[in-house]
XYZ file of C-alpha atoms in Angstrom:
166
model
C -25.292 -62.275 1.140
C -26.134 -61.986 -2.640
C -24.125 -58.036 -2.632
C -21.149 -60.284 -1.145
C -21.073 -62.516 -4.149
C -21.152 -59.369 -6.411
C -18.674 -58.008 -5.161
C -15.840 -61.033 -4.803
C -16.934 -61.824 -8.830
C -16.172 -58.082 -9.350
C -12.856 -58.342 -7.240
C -12.066 -62.098 -8.782
C -12.442 -60.897 -12.786
C -10.217 -57.520 -11.959
C -7.597 -59.797 -10.183
C -7.744 -62.049 -13.614
C -7.210 -58.807 -15.484
C -4.117 -57.524 -13.689
C -2.929 -61.409 -13.501
C -2.780 -60.980 -17.681
C -1.743 -57.730 -17.562
C 1.728 -58.578 -15.830
C 1.481 -61.470 -17.636
C 1.965 -59.594 -20.887
C 4.327 -56.917 -19.994
C 6.470 -59.808 -18.553
C 6.357 -61.496 -21.656
C 7.153 -58.324 -23.683
C 10.026 -57.070 -21.778
C 11.379 -60.721 -21.914
C 11.044 -61.399 -26.023
C 10.266 -57.839 -27.230
C 12.622 -56.132 -29.497
C 14.056 -54.264 -26.167
C 13.508 -57.673 -24.500
C 16.083 -59.508 -22.234
C 16.709 -62.216 -24.929
C 16.887 -60.004 -27.523
C 19.788 -58.256 -25.720
C 21.560 -61.429 -24.530
C 21.313 -62.440 -28.580
C 22.926 -59.210 -29.831
C 25.432 -59.204 -26.740
C 26.228 -62.996 -27.863
C 26.621 -61.525 -31.434
C 29.325 -58.791 -30.500
C 31.352 -61.448 -28.339
C 31.864 -63.602 -31.030
C 33.022 -61.114 -33.223
C 35.472 -59.986 -30.810
C 36.587 -63.651 -29.733
C 37.322 -64.191 -33.350
C 39.811 -61.190 -33.431
C 41.064 -62.183 -30.257
C 41.716 -65.461 -31.285
C 43.666 -64.730 -34.894
C 45.745 -62.412 -32.464
C 46.738 -64.805 -30.431
C 47.893 -67.029 -33.034
C 49.973 -64.303 -34.787
C 51.524 -63.732 -31.275
C 52.500 -67.160 -30.470
C 54.005 -67.091 -33.957
C 55.597 -63.796 -33.286
C 56.852 -65.474 -29.941
C 58.090 -68.936 -31.982
C 60.293 -66.480 -34.277
C 61.672 -64.640 -31.440
C 62.887 -67.087 -28.998
C 64.286 -69.354 -32.339
C 66.098 -66.473 -33.517
C 67.632 -64.943 -30.581
C 69.142 -68.157 -30.228
C 71.096 -67.518 -33.854
C 71.620 -64.330 -33.005
C 69.401 -62.341 -35.837
C 66.921 -59.500 -35.670
C 63.086 -60.496 -35.328
C 62.707 -57.827 -38.285
C 64.684 -59.712 -40.486
C 62.689 -62.934 -40.591
C 59.256 -61.828 -38.980
C 56.759 -59.581 -40.948
C 52.989 -59.750 -42.073
C 52.925 -62.305 -45.244
C 55.236 -65.213 -42.549
C 51.947 -64.647 -39.899
C 49.399 -64.844 -42.539
C 51.065 -68.412 -43.727
C 50.885 -69.415 -40.107
C 47.723 -68.911 -40.044
C 47.326 -71.268 -43.082
C 49.191 -73.680 -42.173
C 47.369 -74.037 -38.897
C 44.164 -74.411 -41.734
C 42.880 -71.170 -39.790
C 42.299 -69.548 -42.781
C 42.067 -70.467 -46.850
C 41.881 -67.860 -49.608
C 38.640 -66.868 -50.226
C 38.513 -66.812 -53.937
C 41.094 -66.214 -56.741
C 41.831 -62.935 -54.906
C 44.619 -63.478 -52.935
C 43.882 -60.437 -50.415
C 41.022 -61.757 -48.966
C 40.929 -64.863 -46.755
C 37.896 -67.269 -45.362
C 38.275 -67.641 -41.745
C 37.559 -71.075 -40.357
C 35.666 -70.623 -36.879
C 35.828 -74.224 -36.177
C 40.240 -74.251 -36.150
C 39.623 -71.745 -33.380
C 40.108 -72.397 -30.170
C 36.895 -70.943 -29.102
C 33.350 -72.397 -29.327
C 32.318 -69.408 -31.625
C 28.583 -69.884 -33.039
C 28.234 -67.911 -35.762
C 30.530 -67.786 -38.737
C 30.196 -70.894 -40.065
C 28.708 -70.322 -43.396
C 30.520 -71.834 -46.250
C 34.027 -70.878 -47.874
C 32.591 -68.342 -50.818
C 29.642 -67.679 -49.369
C 28.609 -64.239 -48.032
C 26.485 -65.017 -45.585
C 27.338 -65.691 -42.067
C 31.120 -65.925 -42.829
C 34.189 -64.101 -41.265
C 36.774 -63.239 -44.033
C 40.238 -61.274 -43.900
C 40.375 -58.379 -46.047
C 44.312 -57.036 -46.635
C 43.932 -53.480 -47.783
C 45.145 -52.052 -51.076
C 46.210 -48.520 -49.644
C 47.408 -49.561 -45.970
C 48.769 -53.136 -46.208
C 46.582 -53.447 -42.672
C 44.567 -56.967 -42.886
C 40.874 -56.276 -41.406
C 38.574 -59.026 -40.024
C 34.905 -58.469 -41.285
C 31.805 -60.192 -40.657
C 29.728 -61.210 -43.217
C 25.931 -61.437 -42.166
C 24.588 -61.404 -45.184
C 24.416 -60.024 -48.966
C 23.675 -56.874 -47.567
C 25.317 -56.474 -44.256
C 29.149 -56.370 -43.679
C 30.128 -55.628 -40.257
C 33.904 -54.672 -39.703
C 35.153 -55.960 -36.489
C 39.151 -54.924 -36.396
C 42.682 -55.266 -37.997
C 44.819 -58.215 -37.102
C 47.790 -56.832 -34.761
C 51.362 -57.998 -36.328
C 53.334 -55.574 -34.755
C 54.498 -57.542 -30.932
C 56.046 -55.263 -28.054
C 58.063 -57.074 -26.064
């Protein structure tokens, strides 16, 4: 009978060790560097970035369609009245962007003015930490959306789409 009790104690100790090992692995795969929670956070950040670009492009398309509708009625061609400057001014009027600083080629994006609930990019205007900006390229005349995560990390998201096809 004493021999059975010793075997039961050893079995119990081994079961506890195995269970602790499984718990440790579960925690590691949940919150470790390659864990599920880390990947979910990274995916959410990536979604926020593309959502900002999509929201800006949707707003630009709305302005294009509004202008197109008005100009068709007036008999004028859209190219005569719609361009990048018109779209940028529309974004300013709606409070979505504002000049970043005295530089006219850089704009701060007010993410709270967008339709989506974007969780990042809520840093203060003029800051280079946790903000979205639009930068105009002097060479190509493109407007690039950029996420400034911190002083040293600048993440390009993509260019605004001004050309519309009907």
